[in-house]
């Protein structure tokens, strides 16, 4: 029986079209999910949209639509972009789903009945775009600590969730599960900025707008967005307070919640406490990924520095954009995107190192052996480096992927590709081809190159899936072993360019 692996992204807020920074998260999650499938795991990958709240109600009114019409349009656009980027999610969820709303109501009632939710009055500083309340001490320069906008005083009747009741339990859990919040810098931020000062009970209902899940035993209230949104990770998997599904029992707890660092507080404080109150296991790992910056500045429509995924795909193609995003954003620090940097990476890594190796090798196999290659086993000390890299690649990539250093895992593959290009220069097949007595040595060299390309293509499938399939098609090989095989028979096809060099002056 395969080991299960459940990965989720945060659900995307349906206030507008997602920019490339938003899209990065689902591509990163897809790369991890694809890799786990490659390694034989039974993967469940969930993503989707968060569709309730005051901001949605306001935007719908401004556009002359009902809230449902508005979120239907935006959710369709988000799903279109996720599909355009070739993401292999198993379920795309929407919080306006009737069954989700029914289970959210049950969760709210269960927490109320057991005394974890109580009715009171809220007075505080409210950030409308973030739909969050803050205390004076949490503000930064008097403004919202998450988005930097102006907050306003608000007072209303509300239900509250007793976070304070579970604070000690959460602190002990974080202390005894060192990988629960990653990277470490994010964990320290949550502990020092929020846990140590003490958790205040959380406002979990609103009365000043209607676009939300109604509190079914007090219809003046709607369930506040965070209980509604966060519950998606279990409601769509089949959780029900009255009896959960087989799918839920199979896949929960989640192995990774992949989320942006700006919503880490909700996922590492509120969400685990909610699960504790429901007597459910906590996720194995919550990873707060960095941001993608535009010219080293956070993307914002008001700044006019937003790039959209579909615009980039139109210019550069899906796999080039996927490669750049996955490779150029480090494990724990923000990445940067410009057209110049993207073109530089396409020309350098994808066209020169990868594409050139594939085309040169297949061309030589066709030229010298009419496309047919077997391993002649005429080895040489010059083969040792490439053999070692091929046979160690699986363990190196696995170590990096398990620690979520996906960019570093890609680097391991490209180390082998670079060594393969160097191997061509050192063995000089064109010289060997001139000597009939060296024909078997030439065949061995080309076999080794084909094996290196095959292995790299398999490991690159989670990153650039269409390109991986194209390379294996040109090799005319179906074997997806992750290490060197010494007895395959190759009947290669016609080489075609994998990536074309781009003239940056044209952009």
Coordinates of C-alpha atoms in Angstrom, one line a residue:
X1 CA 0.0 0.0 0.0
X2 CA 1.4 3.4 -1.0
X3 CA 2.1 6.0 1.6
X4 CA -0.3 8.9 1.4
X5 CA 0.7 12.5 0.9
X6 CA -1.7 15.4 1.3
X7 CA -0.6 18.9 0.2
X8 CA -2.7 22.0 0.0
X9 CA -2.2 25.6 -1.0
X10 CA -4.0 28.4 0.7
X11 CA -7.3 29.1 -1.1
X12 CA -7.1 32.2 -3.2
X13 CA -9.3 35.2 -2.3
X14 CA -11.7 36.0 -5.1
X15 CA -11.3 39.7 -4.9
X16 CA -9.6 39.9 -8.4
X17 CA -7.4 38.2 -10.9
X18 CA -4.4 36.6 -9.3
X19 CA -1.0 38.0 -10.3
X20 CA 2.2 35.9 -10.8
X21 CA 3.1 36.2 -7.2
X22 CA -0.2 34.5 -6.2
X23 CA 0.4 31.9 -9.0
X24 CA 3.8 31.0 -7.6
X25 CA 2.3 29.2 -4.7
X26 CA 0.2 26.7 -6.7
X27 CA 3.1 26.0 -9.1
X28 CA 5.4 25.3 -6.1
X29 CA 2.8 23.0 -4.6
X30 CA 2.3 21.3 -8.0
X31 CA 6.1 20.6 -8.2
X32 CA 6.0 19.0 -4.8
X33 CA 2.9 16.9 -5.5
X34 CA 4.3 15.7 -8.9
X35 CA 7.6 14.7 -7.3
X36 CA 5.8 12.7 -4.6
X37 CA 3.8 10.9 -7.3
X38 CA 7.1 10.2 -9.1
X39 CA 8.3 8.6 -5.8
X40 CA 5.3 6.4 -5.6
X41 CA 3.1 8.2 -3.0
X42 CA -0.7 8.3 -3.1
X43 CA -1.0 12.1 -3.4
X44 CA -4.0 14.3 -2.7
X45 CA -3.4 17.9 -3.8
X46 CA -6.1 20.5 -3.0
X47 CA -6.4 24.1 -4.0
X48 CA -9.3 26.5 -4.6
X49 CA -10.9 29.8 -3.8
X50 CA -12.0 31.7 -0.6
X51 CA -15.3 33.5 -1.6
X52 CA -16.9 35.2 1.4
X53 CA -16.5 38.4 3.2
X54 CA -17.2 42.1 3.3
X55 CA -14.6 43.0 0.6
X56 CA -16.4 40.6 -1.8
X57 CA -19.8 42.1 -1.0
X58 CA -18.4 45.6 -1.7
X59 CA -16.7 44.7 -4.9
X60 CA -19.8 42.9 -6.2
X61 CA -21.9 46.0 -5.5
X62 CA -19.4 48.2 -7.3
X63 CA -19.5 45.9 -10.3
X64 CA -23.3 45.8 -10.4
X65 CA -23.4 42.0 -9.7
X66 CA -24.6 39.8 -6.9
X67 CA -21.8 38.4 -4.7
X68 CA -22.4 35.0 -6.2
X69 CA -22.1 36.2 -9.7
X70 CA -18.9 38.1 -8.8
X71 CA -17.2 35.1 -7.2
X72 CA -18.3 32.8 -10.0
X73 CA -16.5 35.0 -12.5
X74 CA -13.3 35.4 -10.4
X75 CA -13.2 31.7 -9.4
X76 CA -13.5 30.6 -13.0
X77 CA -10.6 32.9 -13.9
X78 CA -8.4 31.6 -11.1
X79 CA -9.1 28.0 -12.1
X80 CA -8.3 28.9 -15.7
X81 CA -4.9 30.3 -14.7
X82 CA -4.2 27.3 -12.5
X83 CA -5.0 25.0 -15.5
X84 CA -3.0 27.1 -17.9
X85 CA 0.0 26.6 -15.6
X86 CA -0.4 22.8 -15.9
X87 CA -1.1 22.2 -12.2
X88 CA -2.2 18.7 -11.3
X89 CA -4.5 19.4 -8.4
X90 CA -6.9 16.6 -7.4
X91 CA -9.6 18.9 -6.2
X92 CA -10.4 22.6 -6.8
X93 CA -12.6 23.8 -4.0
X94 CA -14.9 26.8 -3.5
X95 CA -16.2 28.0 -0.2
X96 CA -19.6 28.9 -1.6
X97 CA -20.1 25.1 -2.1
X98 CA -23.4 24.2 -0.2
X99 CA -21.9 21.1 1.5
X100 CA -18.9 23.1 2.7
X101 CA -21.2 25.7 4.2
X102 CA -23.3 23.1 5.9
X103 CA -20.2 21.5 7.6
X104 CA -18.9 25.0 8.6
X105 CA -22.2 25.5 10.4
X106 CA -21.9 22.2 12.1
X107 CA -18.3 23.1 13.2
X108 CA -19.4 26.4 14.6
X109 CA -22.3 24.9 16.5
X110 CA -20.1 22.1 17.9
X111 CA -17.6 24.6 19.2
X112 CA -20.4 26.8 20.6
X113 CA -22.0 23.8 22.3
X114 CA -18.8 22.7 24.0
X115 CA -18.1 26.3 25.2
X116 CA -15.2 27.1 22.9
X117 CA -17.3 29.8 21.2
X118 CA -19.2 32.4 23.2
X119 CA -21.2 35.6 22.5
X120 CA -19.8 39.1 23.3
X121 CA -19.1 42.5 21.9
X122 CA -16.0 43.5 19.9
X123 CA -14.3 46.8 20.0
X124 CA -11.1 47.1 18.0
X125 CA -9.2 48.3 15.1
X126 CA -10.3 46.7 11.9
X127 CA -8.6 46.4 8.5
X128 CA -11.2 46.0 5.9
X129 CA -9.0 44.7 3.0
X130 CA -7.6 42.0 5.3
X131 CA -10.9 41.5 7.2
X132 CA -8.9 41.3 10.4
X133 CA -9.0 43.0 13.9
X134 CA -5.8 44.2 15.6
X135 CA -4.8 45.7 18.9
X136 CA -2.8 48.9 19.1
X137 CA 0.4 47.0 19.9
X138 CA 0.0 44.9 16.7
X139 CA -0.2 47.9 14.4
X140 CA 2.9 49.0 12.5
X141 CA 3.2 52.8 12.4
X142 CA -0.5 52.9 13.3
X143 CA -1.5 50.8 10.2
X144 CA -2.4 47.2 9.4
X145 CA 0.7 45.0 10.0
X146 CA -0.2 42.7 7.1
X147 CA -1.0 45.2 4.3
X148 CA 0.0 48.6 5.6
X149 CA -3.4 50.2 5.1
X150 CA -5.3 52.4 7.4
X151 CA -7.4 50.7 10.1
X152 CA -10.7 52.0 11.5
X153 CA -12.4 51.6 14.9
X154 CA -15.2 49.1 14.9
X155 CA -17.7 47.9 17.5
X156 CA -20.3 45.2 17.1
X157 CA -21.9 42.2 18.7
X158 CA -19.9 39.1 17.9
X159 CA -19.1 35.5 18.7
X160 CA -15.6 34.7 20.0
X161 CA -13.4 31.7 19.9
X162 CA -11.4 30.9 23.1
X163 CA -7.9 30.9 21.6
X164 CA -6.5 31.6 25.1
X165 CA -7.9 28.3 26.4
X166 CA -5.5 26.4 24.0
X167 CA -2.5 28.7 24.1
X168 CA -0.4 26.5 26.4
X169 CA -1.3 23.3 24.4
X170 CA -0.2 25.0 21.2
X171 CA 3.0 26.2 22.7
X172 CA 3.9 22.7 23.9
X173 CA 3.0 21.3 20.5
X174 CA 5.3 23.7 18.6
X175 CA 8.1 23.0 21.1
X176 CA 7.9 19.3 20.6
X177 CA 7.3 19.3 16.8
X178 CA 10.3 21.3 15.4
X179 CA 9.2 21.0 11.8
X180 CA 5.5 22.0 12.4
X181 CA 6.2 25.6 11.3
X182 CA 8.9 26.3 8.6
X183 CA 11.2 27.9 7.9
X184 CA 12.6 28.6 11.4
X185 CA 12.5 32.4 10.8
X186 CA 8.7 32.3 10.4
X187 CA 8.3 30.1 13.4
X188 CA 10.3 32.5 15.6
X189 CA 8.2 35.4 14.3
X190 CA 4.9 33.7 15.3
X191 CA 6.3 32.7 18.7
X192 CA 7.8 36.1 19.6
X193 CA 5.2 38.4 18.0
X194 CA 2.0 36.6 18.8
X195 CA 2.3 33.6 21.2
X196 CA 4.6 35.2 23.9
X197 CA 2.5 38.4 24.2
X198 CA -0.5 36.2 24.7
X199 CA -3.3 35.2 22.4
X200 CA -6.6 37.1 22.6
X201 CA -9.9 35.4 21.9
X202 CA -10.7 35.6 18.3
X203 CA -13.8 37.3 16.7
X204 CA -15.4 34.6 14.6
X205 CA -18.7 36.2 13.5
X206 CA -19.9 39.4 11.9
X207 CA -23.3 41.3 11.8
X208 CA -22.4 44.2 9.5
X209 CA -22.6 42.2 6.2
X210 CA -24.5 39.3 4.9
X211 CA -22.1 37.6 2.4
X212 CA -20.9 34.6 4.4
X213 CA -22.0 31.4 6.0
X214 CA -25.0 32.1 8.3
X215 CA -24.8 31.1 12.0
X216 CA -27.8 28.9 11.8
X217 CA -28.8 29.3 15.4
X218 CA -28.4 33.1 15.3
X219 CA -29.2 34.4 11.9
X220 CA -28.1 38.0 12.6
X221 CA -24.5 36.7 12.4
X222 CA -22.4 35.2 9.6
X223 CA -19.4 33.0 10.3
X224 CA -16.2 35.1 10.1
X225 CA -14.0 34.4 7.1
X226 CA -11.2 32.6 9.0
X227 CA -13.3 29.7 10.4
X228 CA -15.0 29.4 7.0
X229 CA -11.9 29.6 4.9
X230 CA -9.5 27.5 7.1
X231 CA -12.0 24.7 7.4
X232 CA -11.8 24.0 3.7
X233 CA -8.8 21.7 4.3
X234 CA -11.0 19.2 6.1
X235 CA -14.6 19.9 4.8
X236 CA -13.8 19.1 1.2
X237 CA -11.9 16.0 2.3
X238 CA -15.0 14.6 4.0
X239 CA -14.8 15.8 7.6
X240 CA -18.1 15.9 9.4
X241 CA -18.6 16.3 13.2
X242 CA -21.3 13.7 12.9
X243 CA -19.0 11.2 11.1
X244 CA -16.2 11.7 8.6
X245 CA -15.7 10.0 5.3
X246 CA -13.2 7.2 4.4
X247 CA -11.3 9.8 2.3
X248 CA -10.8 12.0 5.3
X249 CA -9.6 9.1 7.4
X250 CA -7.2 8.1 4.7
X251 CA -5.5 11.5 4.0
X252 CA -5.8 13.5 7.1
X253 CA -3.7 15.0 8.7
X254 CA -2.3 17.1 5.9
X255 CA 1.4 16.6 5.2
X256 CA 2.0 20.2 4.0
X257 CA 0.0 23.3 4.1
X258 CA 1.8 25.6 1.7
X259 CA 1.0 29.2 2.3
X260 CA 2.2 32.8 1.9
X261 CA 4.1 34.3 4.8
X262 CA 1.6 37.1 5.1
X263 CA -1.2 34.7 6.2
X264 CA 1.1 32.5 8.4
X265 CA -0.6 33.7 11.7
X266 CA -4.0 32.4 10.7
X267 CA -2.6 29.0 9.7
X268 CA -0.1 28.5 12.6
X269 CA -2.2 29.9 15.5
X270 CA -5.9 29.9 14.7
X271 CA -6.0 26.8 12.5
X272 CA -4.2 24.4 14.9
X273 CA -6.2 25.6 17.8
X274 CA -9.4 25.1 15.8
X275 CA -8.3 21.5 15.1
X276 CA -7.4 21.0 18.8
X277 CA -10.9 22.1 19.8
X278 CA -12.3 19.6 17.2
X279 CA -10.0 16.9 18.6
X280 CA -8.3 16.4 15.3
X281 CA -4.7 15.7 14.4
X282 CA -2.6 18.8 13.4
X283 CA -0.9 19.1 10.0
X284 CA 2.6 17.6 9.8
X285 CA 4.1 20.9 8.4
X286 CA 3.0 24.4 7.7
X287 CA 5.4 26.1 5.3
X288 CA 5.3 29.9 4.9
X289 CA 6.9 30.5 1.5
X290 CA 8.5 33.8 0.5
X291 CA 7.1 36.3 -1.9
X292 CA 7.9 37.0 -5.5
X293 CA 8.9 40.6 -6.0
X294 CA 8.8 42.7 -9.1
X295 CA 12.0 44.7 -9.4
X296 CA 12.6 43.9 -5.7
X297 CA 9.3 45.5 -4.7
X298 CA 6.1 43.8 -3.5
X299 CA 3.5 43.5 -6.3
X300 CA 0.5 45.8 -6.0
X301 CA -2.1 47.0 -8.4
X302 CA -1.9 50.5 -6.9
X303 CA 1.9 50.6 -7.7
X304 CA 1.2 49.4 -11.2
X305 CA 3.9 46.7 -11.0
X306 CA 1.7 43.6 -11.3
X307 CA 2.5 40.8 -13.8
X308 CA 0.0 38.1 -14.7
X309 CA 0.8 34.5 -15.4
X310 CA -1.1 34.3 -18.7
X311 CA 0.8 37.4 -20.1
X312 CA 4.1 35.7 -19.3
X313 CA 3.0 32.4 -20.8
X314 CA 2.0 34.1 -24.0
X315 CA 5.5 35.5 -24.3
X316 CA 7.6 32.7 -22.9
X317 CA 5.6 29.5 -22.6
X318 CA 4.3 27.6 -19.6
X319 CA 7.4 25.6 -18.7
X320 CA 9.8 28.5 -19.0
X321 CA 7.6 30.4 -16.5
X322 CA 7.3 27.4 -14.2
X323 CA 11.0 26.9 -14.2
X324 CA 11.8 30.5 -13.4
X325 CA 9.4 30.7 -10.5
X326 CA 10.5 27.4 -8.9
X327 CA 14.2 27.9 -9.4
X328 CA 14.5 31.6 -8.7
X329 CA 12.7 31.8 -5.3
X330 CA 14.9 30.5 -2.6
X331 CA 13.8 28.4 0.4
X332 CA 13.4 31.2 2.9
X333 CA 13.9 34.6 1.2
X334 CA 12.0 36.6 -1.4
X335 CA 12.6 36.1 -5.1
X336 CA 12.6 38.7 -7.8
X337 CA 11.2 38.7 -11.4
X338 CA 11.9 41.0 -14.3
X339 CA 11.7 40.2 -18.0
X340 CA 15.5 40.6 -18.2
X341 CA 16.1 38.0 -15.5
X342 CA 13.5 35.6 -17.0
X343 CA 15.1 35.8 -20.5
X344 CA 18.6 35.3 -19.0
X345 CA 17.4 32.1 -17.3
X346 CA 15.7 30.8 -20.4
X347 CA 18.7 31.4 -22.6
X348 CA 21.2 30.2 -20.0
X349 CA 19.7 27.1 -18.3
X350 CA 16.9 26.0 -20.6
X351 CA 18.2 26.7 -24.1
X352 CA 22.0 26.4 -23.6
X353 CA 22.5 23.8 -20.9
X354 CA 19.4 21.6 -21.3
X355 CA 18.2 22.2 -24.9
X356 CA 21.7 22.2 -26.5
X357 CA 22.7 19.0 -24.7
X358 CA 19.6 17.1 -25.9
X359 CA 19.9 18.3 -29.5
X360 CA 23.6 17.7 -29.8
X361 CA 23.4 14.2 -28.3
X362 CA 20.4 13.0 -30.4
X363 CA 22.0 14.5 -33.5
X364 CA 25.2 12.5 -32.9
X365 CA 23.3 9.3 -32.2
X366 CA 21.5 9.7 -35.6
X367 CA 24.7 10.8 -37.4
X368 CA 27.0 8.0 -36.1
X369 CA 24.6 5.1 -35.4
X370 CA 21.5 5.8 -37.4
X371 CA 19.6 6.4 -34.2
X372 CA 20.2 3.0 -32.7
X373 CA 22.4 2.8 -29.5
X374 CA 23.1 0.0 -27.0
X375 CA 25.7 0.0 -24.2
X376 CA 29.0 -1.4 -25.5
X377 CA 30.6 -1.1 -22.0
X378 CA 33.9 0.3 -23.2
X379 CA 34.4 2.4 -20.1
X380 CA 37.1 5.0 -19.3
X381 CA 38.1 7.1 -16.3
X382 CA 36.5 10.0 -18.0
X383 CA 33.1 8.3 -17.3
X384 CA 33.5 8.3 -13.5
X385 CA 32.2 11.8 -12.7
X386 CA 29.0 11.4 -14.8
X387 CA 28.4 7.9 -13.4
X388 CA 28.7 9.2 -9.9
X389 CA 26.4 12.1 -10.5
X390 CA 23.8 9.9 -12.2
X391 CA 23.7 7.4 -9.4
X392 CA 23.7 10.0 -6.5
X393 CA 21.1 12.3 -8.0
X394 CA 18.1 10.5 -6.6
X395 CA 19.3 10.7 -3.0
X396 CA 20.4 14.4 -3.4
X397 CA 17.1 15.5 -5.0
X398 CA 15.1 13.6 -2.4
X399 CA 17.0 15.2 0.5
X400 CA 16.3 18.7 -1.0
X401 CA 12.7 18.0 -1.8
X402 CA 12.0 16.6 1.7
X403 CA 13.3 19.8 3.2
X404 CA 11.2 21.8 0.7
X405 CA 14.3 23.3 -0.9
X406 CA 12.8 22.8 -4.3
X407 CA 15.1 25.4 -6.0
X408 CA 18.1 23.5 -4.7
X409 CA 16.7 20.2 -6.0
X410 CA 16.6 21.7 -9.4
X411 CA 20.2 22.8 -9.1
X412 CA 21.2 19.2 -8.4
X413 CA 19.7 18.2 -11.7
X414 CA 21.4 21.0 -13.6
X415 CA 24.7 19.9 -12.0
X416 CA 24.4 16.7 -13.9
X417 CA 23.4 18.5 -17.1
X418 CA 26.4 20.7 -16.9
X419 CA 28.6 17.7 -16.3
X420 CA 27.1 16.1 -19.3
X421 CA 28.0 19.0 -21.5
X422 CA 31.5 18.9 -20.1
X423 CA 31.6 15.2 -20.8
X424 CA 31.0 15.8 -24.5
X425 CA 33.9 18.3 -24.6
X426 CA 36.2 15.8 -22.7
X427 CA 35.3 12.7 -24.7
X428 CA 35.0 14.5 -28.1
X429 CA 32.7 12.1 -29.9
X430 CA 33.4 13.7 -33.2
X431 CA 37.1 12.6 -32.9
X432 CA 36.2 9.1 -31.8
X433 CA 33.9 8.8 -34.9
X434 CA 36.9 9.2 -37.2
X435 CA 38.5 6.0 -35.9
X436 CA 36.7 2.8 -36.7
X437 CA 38.5 1.0 -33.8
X438 CA 36.9 3.5 -31.4
X439 CA 33.4 2.9 -32.5
X440 CA 32.4 0.8 -29.4
X441 CA 33.9 3.5 -27.2
X442 CA 31.9 6.1 -29.1
X443 CA 28.7 4.1 -28.6
X444 CA 29.4 3.9 -24.9
X445 CA 29.9 7.6 -24.6
X446 CA 26.7 8.4 -26.4
X447 CA 24.8 5.8 -24.4
X448 CA 26.0 7.4 -21.2
X449 CA 24.8 10.8 -22.5
X450 CA 21.4 9.4 -23.4
X451 CA 21.1 7.9 -19.9
X452 CA 22.0 11.2 -18.3
X453 CA 19.4 13.1 -20.4
X454 CA 16.8 10.4 -19.6
X455 CA 17.4 10.6 -15.8
X456 CA 17.4 14.4 -15.9
X457 CA 14.2 14.5 -17.9
X458 CA 12.5 12.2 -15.4
X459 CA 13.6 14.4 -12.4
X460 CA 12.5 17.6 -14.3
X461 CA 8.9 16.3 -14.9
X462 CA 7.7 17.9 -11.6
X463 CA 9.2 21.3 -12.7
X464 CA 8.7 21.4 -16.5
X465 CA 6.3 18.5 -17.3
X466 CA 5.7 19.2 -21.0
X467 CA 9.4 19.6 -21.7
X468 CA 10.1 16.4 -19.8
X469 CA 7.6 14.5 -21.9
X470 CA 9.0 16.0 -25.1
X471 CA 12.6 15.0 -24.2
X472 CA 11.5 11.4 -23.5
X473 CA 9.6 11.4 -26.7
X474 CA 12.7 12.4 -28.7
X475 CA 14.7 9.7 -26.9
X476 CA 11.9 7.3 -27.8
X477 CA 12.2 5.8 -24.3
X478 CA 9.5 5.0 -21.6
X479 CA 11.8 3.8 -18.8
X480 CA 11.5 6.2 -15.9
X481 CA 14.1 4.6 -13.6
X482 CA 15.8 7.3 -11.4
X483 CA 19.3 5.9 -11.7
X484 CA 21.7 4.7 -14.4
X485 CA 20.5 1.6 -16.4
X486 CA 23.3 -0.2 -18.3
X487 CA 21.2 -2.4 -20.6
X488 CA 18.6 -0.2 -22.4
X489 CA 18.2 -0.1 -26.1
X490 CA 17.7 3.4 -27.6
X491 CA 16.1 4.1 -31.0
X492 CA 16.1 7.9 -30.9
X493 CA 13.8 10.2 -32.9
X494 CA 14.5 13.4 -34.7
X495 CA 15.9 16.2 -32.6
X496 CA 13.8 19.3 -32.2
X497 CA 14.7 22.4 -30.3
X498 CA 13.5 22.2 -26.6
X499 CA 13.8 25.9 -26.0
X500 CA 14.8 28.7 -28.4
X501 CA 17.1 31.5 -27.4
X502 CA 15.3 34.8 -26.9
X503 CA 16.5 38.2 -28.0
X504 CA 16.1 40.4 -24.9
X505 CA 16.1 43.5 -27.1
X506 CA 12.7 42.5 -28.5
X507 CA 11.1 43.0 -25.0

